[in-house]
GROMACS .gro file of C-alpha atoms in nm:
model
  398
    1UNK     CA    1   0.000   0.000   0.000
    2UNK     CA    2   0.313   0.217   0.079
    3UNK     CA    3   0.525   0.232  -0.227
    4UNK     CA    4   0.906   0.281  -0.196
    5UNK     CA    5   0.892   0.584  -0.465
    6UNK     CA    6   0.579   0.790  -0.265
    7UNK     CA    7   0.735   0.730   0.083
    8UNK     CA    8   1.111   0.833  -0.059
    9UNK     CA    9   0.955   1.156  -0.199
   10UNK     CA   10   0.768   1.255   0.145
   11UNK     CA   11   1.072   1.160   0.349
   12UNK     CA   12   1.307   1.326   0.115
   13UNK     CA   13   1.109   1.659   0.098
   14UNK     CA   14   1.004   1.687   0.465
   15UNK     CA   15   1.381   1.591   0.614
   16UNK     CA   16   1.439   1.916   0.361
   17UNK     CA   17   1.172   2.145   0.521
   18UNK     CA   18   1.220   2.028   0.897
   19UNK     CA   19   1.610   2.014   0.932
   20UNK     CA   20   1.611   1.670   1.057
   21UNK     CA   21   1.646   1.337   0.888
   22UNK     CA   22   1.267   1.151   0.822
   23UNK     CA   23   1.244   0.750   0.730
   24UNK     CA   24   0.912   0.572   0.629
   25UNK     CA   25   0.951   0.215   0.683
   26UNK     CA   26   0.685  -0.084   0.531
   27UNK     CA   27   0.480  -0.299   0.785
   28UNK     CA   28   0.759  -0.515   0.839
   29UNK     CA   29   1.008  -0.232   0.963
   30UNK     CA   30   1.222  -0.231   0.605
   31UNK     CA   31   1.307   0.150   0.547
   32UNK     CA   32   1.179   0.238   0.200
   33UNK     CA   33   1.239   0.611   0.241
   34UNK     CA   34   1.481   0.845   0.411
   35UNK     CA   35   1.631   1.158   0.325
   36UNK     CA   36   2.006   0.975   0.470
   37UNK     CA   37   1.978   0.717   0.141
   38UNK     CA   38   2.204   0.515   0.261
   39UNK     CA   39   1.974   0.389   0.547
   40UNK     CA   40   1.688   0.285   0.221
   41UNK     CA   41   1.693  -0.074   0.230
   42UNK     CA   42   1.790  -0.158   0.598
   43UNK     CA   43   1.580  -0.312   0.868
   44UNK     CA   44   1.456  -0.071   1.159
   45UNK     CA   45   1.406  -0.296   1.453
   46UNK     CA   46   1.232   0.012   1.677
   47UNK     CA   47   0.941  -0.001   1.404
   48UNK     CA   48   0.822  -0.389   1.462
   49UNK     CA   49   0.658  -0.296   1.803
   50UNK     CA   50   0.534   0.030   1.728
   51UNK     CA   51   0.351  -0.133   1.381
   52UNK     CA   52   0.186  -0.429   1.653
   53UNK     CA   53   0.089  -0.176   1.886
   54UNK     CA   54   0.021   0.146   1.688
   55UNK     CA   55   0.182   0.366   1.936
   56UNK     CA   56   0.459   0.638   1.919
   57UNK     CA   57   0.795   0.539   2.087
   58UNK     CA   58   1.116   0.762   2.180
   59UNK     CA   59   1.443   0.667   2.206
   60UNK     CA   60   1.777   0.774   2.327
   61UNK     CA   61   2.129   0.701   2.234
   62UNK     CA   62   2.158   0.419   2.498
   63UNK     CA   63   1.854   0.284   2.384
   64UNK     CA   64   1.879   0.375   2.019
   65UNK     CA   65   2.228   0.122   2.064
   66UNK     CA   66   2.041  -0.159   2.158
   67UNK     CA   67   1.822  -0.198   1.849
   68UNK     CA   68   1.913  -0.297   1.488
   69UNK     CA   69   1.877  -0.003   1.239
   70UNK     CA   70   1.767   0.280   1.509
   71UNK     CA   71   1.934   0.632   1.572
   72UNK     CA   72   1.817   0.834   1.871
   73UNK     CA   73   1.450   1.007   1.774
   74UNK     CA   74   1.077   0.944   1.731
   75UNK     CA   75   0.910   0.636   1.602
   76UNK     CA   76   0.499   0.724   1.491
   77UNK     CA   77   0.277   0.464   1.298
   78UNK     CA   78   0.116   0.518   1.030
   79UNK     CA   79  -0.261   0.405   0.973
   80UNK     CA   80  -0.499   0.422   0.753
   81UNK     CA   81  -0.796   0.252   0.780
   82UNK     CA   82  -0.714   0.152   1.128
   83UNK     CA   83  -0.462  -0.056   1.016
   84UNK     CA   84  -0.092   0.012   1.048
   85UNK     CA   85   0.092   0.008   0.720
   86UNK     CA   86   0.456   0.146   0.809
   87UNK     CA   87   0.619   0.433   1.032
   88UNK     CA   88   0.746   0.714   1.014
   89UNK     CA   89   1.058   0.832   1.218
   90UNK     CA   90   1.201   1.172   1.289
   91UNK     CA   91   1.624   1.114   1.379
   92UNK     CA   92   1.777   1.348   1.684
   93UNK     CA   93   1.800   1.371   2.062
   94UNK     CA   94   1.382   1.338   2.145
   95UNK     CA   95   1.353   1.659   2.332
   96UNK     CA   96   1.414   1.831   1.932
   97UNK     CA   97   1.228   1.623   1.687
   98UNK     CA   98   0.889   1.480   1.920
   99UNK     CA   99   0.759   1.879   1.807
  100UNK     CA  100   0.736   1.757   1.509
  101UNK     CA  101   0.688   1.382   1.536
  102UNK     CA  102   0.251   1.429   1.514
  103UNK     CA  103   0.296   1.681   1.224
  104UNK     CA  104   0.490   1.482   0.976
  105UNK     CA  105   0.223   1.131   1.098
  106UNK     CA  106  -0.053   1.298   1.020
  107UNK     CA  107   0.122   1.514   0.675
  108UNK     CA  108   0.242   1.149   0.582
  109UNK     CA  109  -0.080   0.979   0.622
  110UNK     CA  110  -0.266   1.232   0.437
  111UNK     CA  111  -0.026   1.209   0.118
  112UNK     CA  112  -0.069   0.826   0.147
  113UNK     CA  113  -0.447   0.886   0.195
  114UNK     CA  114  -0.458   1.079  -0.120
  115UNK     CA  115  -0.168   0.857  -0.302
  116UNK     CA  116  -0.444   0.561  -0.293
  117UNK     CA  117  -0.700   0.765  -0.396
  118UNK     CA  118  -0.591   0.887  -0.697
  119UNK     CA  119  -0.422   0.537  -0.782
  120UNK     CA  120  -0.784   0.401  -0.718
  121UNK     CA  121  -0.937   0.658  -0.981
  122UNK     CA  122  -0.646   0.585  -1.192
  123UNK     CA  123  -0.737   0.235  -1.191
  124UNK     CA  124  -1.093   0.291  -1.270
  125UNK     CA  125  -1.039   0.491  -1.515
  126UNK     CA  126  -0.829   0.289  -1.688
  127UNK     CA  127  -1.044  -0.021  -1.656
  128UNK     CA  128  -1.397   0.221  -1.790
  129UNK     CA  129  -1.146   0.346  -2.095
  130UNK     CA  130  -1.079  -0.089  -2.180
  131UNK     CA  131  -1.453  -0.187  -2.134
  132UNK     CA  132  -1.576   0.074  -2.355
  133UNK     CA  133  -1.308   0.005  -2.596
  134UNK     CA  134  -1.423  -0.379  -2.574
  135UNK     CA  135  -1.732  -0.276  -2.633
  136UNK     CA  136  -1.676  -0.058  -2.964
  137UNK     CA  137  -1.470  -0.340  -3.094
  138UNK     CA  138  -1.677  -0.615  -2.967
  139UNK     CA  139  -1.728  -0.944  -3.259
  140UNK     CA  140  -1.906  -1.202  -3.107
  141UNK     CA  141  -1.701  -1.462  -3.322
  142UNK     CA  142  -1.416  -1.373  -3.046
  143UNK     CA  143  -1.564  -1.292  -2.765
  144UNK     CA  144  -1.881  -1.373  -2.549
  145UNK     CA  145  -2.136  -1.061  -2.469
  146UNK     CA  146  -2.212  -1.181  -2.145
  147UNK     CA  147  -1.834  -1.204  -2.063
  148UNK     CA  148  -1.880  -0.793  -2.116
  149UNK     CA  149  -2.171  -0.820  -1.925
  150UNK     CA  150  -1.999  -0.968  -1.650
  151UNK     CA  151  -1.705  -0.766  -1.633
  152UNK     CA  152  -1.893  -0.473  -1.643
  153UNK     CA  153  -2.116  -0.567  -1.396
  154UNK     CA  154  -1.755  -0.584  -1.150
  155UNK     CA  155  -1.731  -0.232  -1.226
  156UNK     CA  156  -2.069  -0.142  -1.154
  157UNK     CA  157  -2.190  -0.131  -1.428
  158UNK     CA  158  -2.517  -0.335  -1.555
  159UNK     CA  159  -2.514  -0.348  -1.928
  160UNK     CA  160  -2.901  -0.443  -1.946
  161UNK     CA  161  -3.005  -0.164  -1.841
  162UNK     CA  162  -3.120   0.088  -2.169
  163UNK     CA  163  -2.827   0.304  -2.293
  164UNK     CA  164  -2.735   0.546  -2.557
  165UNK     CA  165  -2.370   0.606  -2.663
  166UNK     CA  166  -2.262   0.959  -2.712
  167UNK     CA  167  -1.885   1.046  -2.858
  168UNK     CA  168  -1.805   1.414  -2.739
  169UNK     CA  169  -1.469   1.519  -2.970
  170UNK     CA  170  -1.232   1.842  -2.795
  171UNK     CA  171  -0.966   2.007  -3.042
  172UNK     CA  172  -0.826   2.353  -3.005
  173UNK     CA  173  -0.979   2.568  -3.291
  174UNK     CA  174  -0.779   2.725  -3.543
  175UNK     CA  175  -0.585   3.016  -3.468
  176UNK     CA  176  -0.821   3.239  -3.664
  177UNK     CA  177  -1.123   3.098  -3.459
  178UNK     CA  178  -0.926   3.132  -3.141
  179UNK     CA  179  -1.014   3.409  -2.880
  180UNK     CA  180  -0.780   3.702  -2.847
  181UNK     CA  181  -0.517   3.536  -2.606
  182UNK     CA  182  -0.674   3.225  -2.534
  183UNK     CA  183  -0.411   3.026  -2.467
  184UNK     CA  184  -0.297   2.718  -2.664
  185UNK     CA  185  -0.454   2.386  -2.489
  186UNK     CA  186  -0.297   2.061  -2.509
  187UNK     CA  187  -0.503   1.771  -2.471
  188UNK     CA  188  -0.325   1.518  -2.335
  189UNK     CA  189  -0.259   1.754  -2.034
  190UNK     CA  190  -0.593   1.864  -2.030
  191UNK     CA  191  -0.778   1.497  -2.001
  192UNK     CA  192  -0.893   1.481  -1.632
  193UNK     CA  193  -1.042   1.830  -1.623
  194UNK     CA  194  -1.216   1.708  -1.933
  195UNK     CA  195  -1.330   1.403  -1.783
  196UNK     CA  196  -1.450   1.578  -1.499
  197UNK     CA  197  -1.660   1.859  -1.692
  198UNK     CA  198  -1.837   1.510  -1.862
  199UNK     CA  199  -1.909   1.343  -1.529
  200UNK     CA  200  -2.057   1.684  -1.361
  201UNK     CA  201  -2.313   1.644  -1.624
  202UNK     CA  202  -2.322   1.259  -1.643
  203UNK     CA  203  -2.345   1.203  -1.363
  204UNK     CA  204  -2.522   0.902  -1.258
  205UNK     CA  205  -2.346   0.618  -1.136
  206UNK     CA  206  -2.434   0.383  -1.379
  207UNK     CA  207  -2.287   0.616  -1.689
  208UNK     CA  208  -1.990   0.473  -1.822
  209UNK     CA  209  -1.778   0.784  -1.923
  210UNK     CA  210  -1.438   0.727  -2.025
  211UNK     CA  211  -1.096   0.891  -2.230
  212UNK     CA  212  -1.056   0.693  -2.552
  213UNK     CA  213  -0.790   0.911  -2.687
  214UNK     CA  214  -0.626   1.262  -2.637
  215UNK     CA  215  -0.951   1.488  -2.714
  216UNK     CA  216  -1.183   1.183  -2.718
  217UNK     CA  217  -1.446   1.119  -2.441
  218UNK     CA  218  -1.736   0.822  -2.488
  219UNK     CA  219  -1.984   0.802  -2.264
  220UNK     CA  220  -2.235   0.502  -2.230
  221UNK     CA  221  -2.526   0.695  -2.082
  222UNK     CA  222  -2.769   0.550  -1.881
  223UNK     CA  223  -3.166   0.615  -2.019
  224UNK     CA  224  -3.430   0.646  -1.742
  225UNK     CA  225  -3.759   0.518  -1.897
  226UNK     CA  226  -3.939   0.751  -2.058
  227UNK     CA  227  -3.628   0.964  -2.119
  228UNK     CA  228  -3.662   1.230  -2.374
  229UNK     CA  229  -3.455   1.282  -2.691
  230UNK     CA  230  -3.480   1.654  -2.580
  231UNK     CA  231  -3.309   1.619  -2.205
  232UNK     CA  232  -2.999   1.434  -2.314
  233UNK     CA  233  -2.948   1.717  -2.670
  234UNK     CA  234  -2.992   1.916  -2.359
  235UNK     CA  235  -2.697   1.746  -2.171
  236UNK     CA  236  -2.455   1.753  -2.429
  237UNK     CA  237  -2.514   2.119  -2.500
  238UNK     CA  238  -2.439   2.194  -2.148
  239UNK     CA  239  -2.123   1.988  -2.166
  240UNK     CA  240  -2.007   2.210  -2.496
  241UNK     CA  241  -2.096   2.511  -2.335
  242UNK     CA  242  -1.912   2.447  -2.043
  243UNK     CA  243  -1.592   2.344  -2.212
  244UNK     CA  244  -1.623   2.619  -2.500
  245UNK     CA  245  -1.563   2.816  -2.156
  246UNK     CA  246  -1.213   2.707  -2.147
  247UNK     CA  247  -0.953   2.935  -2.358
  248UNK     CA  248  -0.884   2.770  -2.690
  249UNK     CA  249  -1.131   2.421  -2.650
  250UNK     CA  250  -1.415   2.349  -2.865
  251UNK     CA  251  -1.605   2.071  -2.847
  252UNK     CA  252  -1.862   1.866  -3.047
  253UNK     CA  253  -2.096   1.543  -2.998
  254UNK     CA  254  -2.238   1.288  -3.140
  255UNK     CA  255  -2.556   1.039  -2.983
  256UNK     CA  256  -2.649   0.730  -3.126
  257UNK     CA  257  -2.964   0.495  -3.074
  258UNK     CA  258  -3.085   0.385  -2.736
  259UNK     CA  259  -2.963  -0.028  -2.672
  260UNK     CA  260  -3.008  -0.258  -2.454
  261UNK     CA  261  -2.707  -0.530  -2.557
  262UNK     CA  262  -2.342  -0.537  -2.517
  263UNK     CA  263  -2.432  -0.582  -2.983
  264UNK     CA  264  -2.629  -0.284  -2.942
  265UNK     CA  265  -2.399  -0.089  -2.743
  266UNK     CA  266  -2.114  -0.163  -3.006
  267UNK     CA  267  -2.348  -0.007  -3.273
  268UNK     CA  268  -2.483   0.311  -3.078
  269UNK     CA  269  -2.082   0.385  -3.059
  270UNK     CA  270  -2.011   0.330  -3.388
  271UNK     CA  271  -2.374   0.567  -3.503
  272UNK     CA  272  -2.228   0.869  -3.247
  273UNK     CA  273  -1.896   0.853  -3.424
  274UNK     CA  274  -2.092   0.894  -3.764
  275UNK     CA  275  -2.298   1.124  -3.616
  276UNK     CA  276  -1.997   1.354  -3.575
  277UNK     CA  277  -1.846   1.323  -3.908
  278UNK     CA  278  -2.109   1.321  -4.067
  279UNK     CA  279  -2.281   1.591  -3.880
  280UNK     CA  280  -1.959   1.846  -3.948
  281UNK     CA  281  -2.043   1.850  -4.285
  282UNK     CA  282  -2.415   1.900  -4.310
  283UNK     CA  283  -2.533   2.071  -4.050
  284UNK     CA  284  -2.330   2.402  -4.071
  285UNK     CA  285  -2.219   2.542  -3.675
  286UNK     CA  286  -2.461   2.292  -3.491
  287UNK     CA  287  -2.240   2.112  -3.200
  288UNK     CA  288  -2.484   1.838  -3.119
  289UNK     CA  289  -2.547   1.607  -3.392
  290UNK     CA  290  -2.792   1.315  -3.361
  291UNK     CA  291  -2.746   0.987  -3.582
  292UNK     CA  292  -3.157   0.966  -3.599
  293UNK     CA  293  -3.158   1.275  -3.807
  294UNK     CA  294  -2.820   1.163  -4.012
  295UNK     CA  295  -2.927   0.799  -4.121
  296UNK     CA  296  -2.957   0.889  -4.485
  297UNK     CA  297  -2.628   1.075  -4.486
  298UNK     CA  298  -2.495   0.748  -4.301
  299UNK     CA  299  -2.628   0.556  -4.568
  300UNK     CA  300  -2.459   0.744  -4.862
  301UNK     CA  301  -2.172   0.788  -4.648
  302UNK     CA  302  -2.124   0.402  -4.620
  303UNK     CA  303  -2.164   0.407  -5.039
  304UNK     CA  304  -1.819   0.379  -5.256
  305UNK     CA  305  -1.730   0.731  -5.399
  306UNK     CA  306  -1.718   0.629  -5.743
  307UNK     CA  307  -2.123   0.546  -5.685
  308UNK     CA  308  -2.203   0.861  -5.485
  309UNK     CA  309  -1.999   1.086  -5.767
  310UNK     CA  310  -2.180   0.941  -6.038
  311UNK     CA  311  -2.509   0.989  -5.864
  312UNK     CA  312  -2.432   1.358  -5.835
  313UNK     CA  313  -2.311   1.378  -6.202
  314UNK     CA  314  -2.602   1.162  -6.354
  315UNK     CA  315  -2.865   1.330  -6.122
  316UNK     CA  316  -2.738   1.696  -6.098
  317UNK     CA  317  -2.497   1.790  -6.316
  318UNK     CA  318  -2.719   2.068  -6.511
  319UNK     CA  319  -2.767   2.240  -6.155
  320UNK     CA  320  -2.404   2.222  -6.026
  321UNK     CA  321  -2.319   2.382  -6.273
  322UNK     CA  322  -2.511   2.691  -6.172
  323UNK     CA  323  -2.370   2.969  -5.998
  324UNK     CA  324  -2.636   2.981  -5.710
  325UNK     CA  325  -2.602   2.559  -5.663
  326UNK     CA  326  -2.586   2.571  -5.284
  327UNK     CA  327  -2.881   2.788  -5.277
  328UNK     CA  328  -3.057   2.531  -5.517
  329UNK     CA  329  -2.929   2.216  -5.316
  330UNK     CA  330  -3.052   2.398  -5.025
  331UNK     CA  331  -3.396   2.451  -5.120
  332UNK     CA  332  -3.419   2.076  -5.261
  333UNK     CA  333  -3.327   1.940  -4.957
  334UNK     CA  334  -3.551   2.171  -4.757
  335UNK     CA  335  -3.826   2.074  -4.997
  336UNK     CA  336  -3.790   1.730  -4.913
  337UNK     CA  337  -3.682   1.706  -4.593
  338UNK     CA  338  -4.039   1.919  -4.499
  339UNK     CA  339  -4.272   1.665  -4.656
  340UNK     CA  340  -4.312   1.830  -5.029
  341UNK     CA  341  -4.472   2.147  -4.824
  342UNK     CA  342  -4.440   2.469  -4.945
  343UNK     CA  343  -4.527   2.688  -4.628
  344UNK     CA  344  -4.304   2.406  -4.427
  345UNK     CA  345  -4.036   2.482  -4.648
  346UNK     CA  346  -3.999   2.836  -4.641
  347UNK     CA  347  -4.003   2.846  -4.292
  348UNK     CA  348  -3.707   2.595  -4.253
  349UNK     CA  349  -3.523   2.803  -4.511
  350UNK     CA  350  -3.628   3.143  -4.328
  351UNK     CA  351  -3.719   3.280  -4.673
  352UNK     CA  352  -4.103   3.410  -4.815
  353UNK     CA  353  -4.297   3.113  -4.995
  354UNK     CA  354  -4.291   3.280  -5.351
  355UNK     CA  355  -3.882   3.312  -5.329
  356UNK     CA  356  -3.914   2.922  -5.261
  357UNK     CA  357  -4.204   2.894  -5.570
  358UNK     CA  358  -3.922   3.107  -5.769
  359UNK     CA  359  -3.644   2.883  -5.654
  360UNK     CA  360  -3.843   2.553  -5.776
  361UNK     CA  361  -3.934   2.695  -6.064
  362UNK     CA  362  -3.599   2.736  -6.238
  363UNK     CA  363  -3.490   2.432  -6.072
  364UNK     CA  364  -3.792   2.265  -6.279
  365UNK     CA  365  -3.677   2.437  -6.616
  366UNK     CA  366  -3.290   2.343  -6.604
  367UNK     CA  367  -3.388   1.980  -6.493
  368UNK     CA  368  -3.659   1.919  -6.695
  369UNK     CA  369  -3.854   1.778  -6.380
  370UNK     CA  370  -4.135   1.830  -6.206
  371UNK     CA  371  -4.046   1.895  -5.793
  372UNK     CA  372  -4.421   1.754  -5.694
  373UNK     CA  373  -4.307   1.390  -5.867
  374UNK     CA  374  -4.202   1.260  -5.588
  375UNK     CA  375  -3.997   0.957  -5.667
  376UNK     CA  376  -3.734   1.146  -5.958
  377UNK     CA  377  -3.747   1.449  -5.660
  378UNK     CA  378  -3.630   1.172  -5.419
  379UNK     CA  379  -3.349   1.111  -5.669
  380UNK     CA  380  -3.256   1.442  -5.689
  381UNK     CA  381  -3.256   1.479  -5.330
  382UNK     CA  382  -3.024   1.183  -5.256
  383UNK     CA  383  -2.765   1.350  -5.500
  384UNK     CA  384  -2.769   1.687  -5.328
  385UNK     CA  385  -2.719   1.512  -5.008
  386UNK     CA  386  -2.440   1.316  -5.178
  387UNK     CA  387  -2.244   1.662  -5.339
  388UNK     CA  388  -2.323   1.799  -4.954
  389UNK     CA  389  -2.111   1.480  -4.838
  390UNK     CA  390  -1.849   1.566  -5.077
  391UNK     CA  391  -1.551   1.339  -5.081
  392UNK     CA  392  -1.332   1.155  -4.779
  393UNK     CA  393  -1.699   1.112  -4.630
  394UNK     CA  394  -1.688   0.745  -4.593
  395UNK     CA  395  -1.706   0.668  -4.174
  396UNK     CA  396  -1.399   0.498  -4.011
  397UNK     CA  397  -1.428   0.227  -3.814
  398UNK     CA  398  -1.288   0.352  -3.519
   0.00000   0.00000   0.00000
C-alpha cells in the first residue's frame, strides 16, 4: 500500500523542510524512504513494536544502541484505515524532533491517503477506458457478450439496463477561430479536467464515461424510462458550453440509438462517431449532432465514392453547374426534408414562400422535372445530399 517511490519523496522533501532526517519504513520495519539514502533498504528494529501496537515510541542514544537499524529520535505509525501500514521516524536527541513527530504522521498519512485515492481513480479509469473500448470493438465470433456483461457488472456497471452512446470530440480551434489570447490547450494535459466537466453532467453512477484518446471522451449513458430525446441534446449542450468556456477548446458530440445489448452498445458507438463526421459537414455550426436525423447521410456515407460521384453527375450535373447551386441544393433538400410542403419549407429556409415557388421553378426548367413527382425528386434529393457529403466522407471504423 506504501510504495518505496511515494514514501522516498515525502521523506526526502520533509527531512528538507524540517532540518532533521525523516524515514518511512513498510509494515515489516524495512526502510523504504529516508532523506540519509544510505539507510533505504535496511531493517529498523524500533518499528516492529510500534507497527503491533500502533503507538509512538522515543528513544535515546543508549537505547537507540540496543536496536538494529535505530538512531536516537521518534518512532509514529502510520494508519490508515485503522490498520498500520509502516512508520514514520524523525532522527535526533527526542527533546528536538517529538515537536514535530505528530505533524509529519498525520502530513504522511494524508499524502498516502490521497496517493491511494488517486491510484484508485487511476485504476478505474483505466479499466472504464478498456470496457468501452471492448465494447466498440466487440465481434461475437471472439468474444462472449455476457463475458462484457460480467465484467462490467464488477465495475458497476449493468449493461441491461437501456443506454445510448454519445462520442463528445475536444480540439483547439484554429488560430483564426481562437479568442484574443486564449491560450494554446494541449489535450493530453488537459484529459482529467475534461473528464471531470463530462461526469458533472453525467453524472449518474451507472454512466460509463471514459478517455478513448487525447480529445476523445465516450460516454455510455444511462436512459431512465421515458427519457426524452430533448433532455440528453440538452446534456450535451451543457457539456459544450461548459468546455467552449475554457480558452482555446471546442467541443462537439455525437448520440447514437438507445440499446439494450453489449451488440447494441457496439453499434450506438459506432452511429455517435458517424454522427460527428457526418454531422460536421451537413449541419453548418450545430455542435450536437444526432445519428436519428443523419441515417440517410450514413447511408450514402457508407456508399463507394465512385457510386455517390456518379449519382451527383447523372442526377445533378445541369444544376451544379449553376452559380447559385448551394442555394438550389438547399432549397431541394428543404423541400424534401419538410414533406413536399411549401409553407413548411420556407419556414425551414427562413425565406417568403414565392422566393421558394421562384427557386423551384428554375430548378424545374434546367432539370426538366417536375419537384411535386415525388420519386425522380427523391433522386434528386439523394444527390444533393451526396455533393453535400463531398468526398473523404466514408465513416472509419474507429
Amino acid at each position: 500500500m506504501l510504495s518505496p517511490s511515494l514514501a522516498q519523496e515525502i521523506a526526502g522533501d520533509t527531512s528538507a523542510v524540517i532540518g532533521f532526517n525523516v524515514l518511512i519504513t513498510d509494515a515489516e520495519g524495512m526502510v523504504i524512504g529516508s532523506g540519509d539514502s544510505s539507510r533505504v533498504g535496511t531493517f529498523h528494529e524500533a518499528s516492529v513494536a510500534v507497527i503491533r501496537t500502533q503507538e509512538p515510541a522515543t528513544h535515546n542514544a543508549s537505547q537507540a544502541h540496543q536496536l538494529r537499524g535505530v538512531r536516537p529520535g521518534v518512532t509514529l505509525p502510520l494508519v490508515t484505515g485503522g490498520q498500520a501500514v509502516g512508520t514514520v521516524g524523525i532522527t535526533g536527541t527526542p527533546a528536538q524532533v517529538r515537536r514535530f513527530g505528530l505533524l509529519v504522521k498525520r502530513q504522511t498519512e494524508i499524502l498516502l491517503r490521497e496517493s491511494v485515492m488517486l491510484r484508485s481513480r487511476l485504476l478505474a479509469e483505466r479499466a472504464a477506458e478498456t470496457l468501452l473500448a471492448d465494447i466498440a470493438s466487440y465481434d461475437p465470433q471472439v468474444v462472449e457478450g455476457d463475458f462484457l456483461v460480467f465484467r462490467a457488472a464488477e465495475l458497476g456497471f449493468d449493461l441491461r439496463l437501456q443506454r445510448v452512446a454519445v462520442a463528445i470530440e475536444v480540439s483547439v480551434p484554429a488560430t483564426g477561430a481562437r479568442r484574443q489570447g486564449a491560450v494554446t490547450r494541449d489535450m493530453a494535459l488537459v484529459r482529467s479536467e475534461l473528464l471531470r466537466t463530462v461526469r458533472e453532467v453525467f453524472a449518474d453512477p451507472q454512466d460509463v464515461v471514459a478517455s478513448t484518446a487525447p480529445g476523445w471522451i465516450g460516454v455510455l449513458r444511462r436512459l431512465p424510462v421515458r427519457a426524452e430525446a430533448a433532455s440528453l441534446v440538452a446534456d450535451c449542450r451543457r457539456i459544450t458550453d461548459v468546455i467552449a468556456a475554457q480558452d482555446g477548446l471546442t467541443a462537439r458530440v455525437g448520440i447514437g440509438e438507445p440499446a439494450v445489448s453489449v451488440a447494441g452498445l457496439r453499434d450506438s458507438w459506432q452511429d455517435a462517431r458517424d454522427a460527428l463526421r457526418l454531422g460536421a459537414r451537413v449541419t453548418g455550426g450545430s455542435r450536437v449532432h444526432l445519428i436519428a436525423e443523419l441515417r440517410v447521410h450514413q447511408v450514402l456515407a457508407a456508399v463507394n465514392q465512385p457510386a455517390r460521384r456518379r449519382l451527383v453527375e447523372l442526377t445533378a450535373a445541369s444544376l451544379r453547374a449553376q452559380p447559385d447551386w448551394p442555394v438550389l441544393r438547399d432549397t431541394i433538400t428543404a423541400w424534401c426534408e419538410s414533406g413536399f410542403n411549401l409553407v413548411r419549407t420556407s419556414a425551414a429556409l427562413h425565406i417568403h414562400r414565392n422566393t421558394v415557388v421562384y427557386r423551384m421553378t428554375k430548378i424545374e426548367q434546367i432539370t426538366g422535372r417536375p419537384l411535386r413527382e415525388h420519386r425522380t425528386t427523391m433522386a434528386l434529393y439523394l444527390a444533393c445530399l451526396a455533393d453535400e457529403l463531398g468526398e473523404g466522407a466514408t465513416p472509419d471504423e474507429g
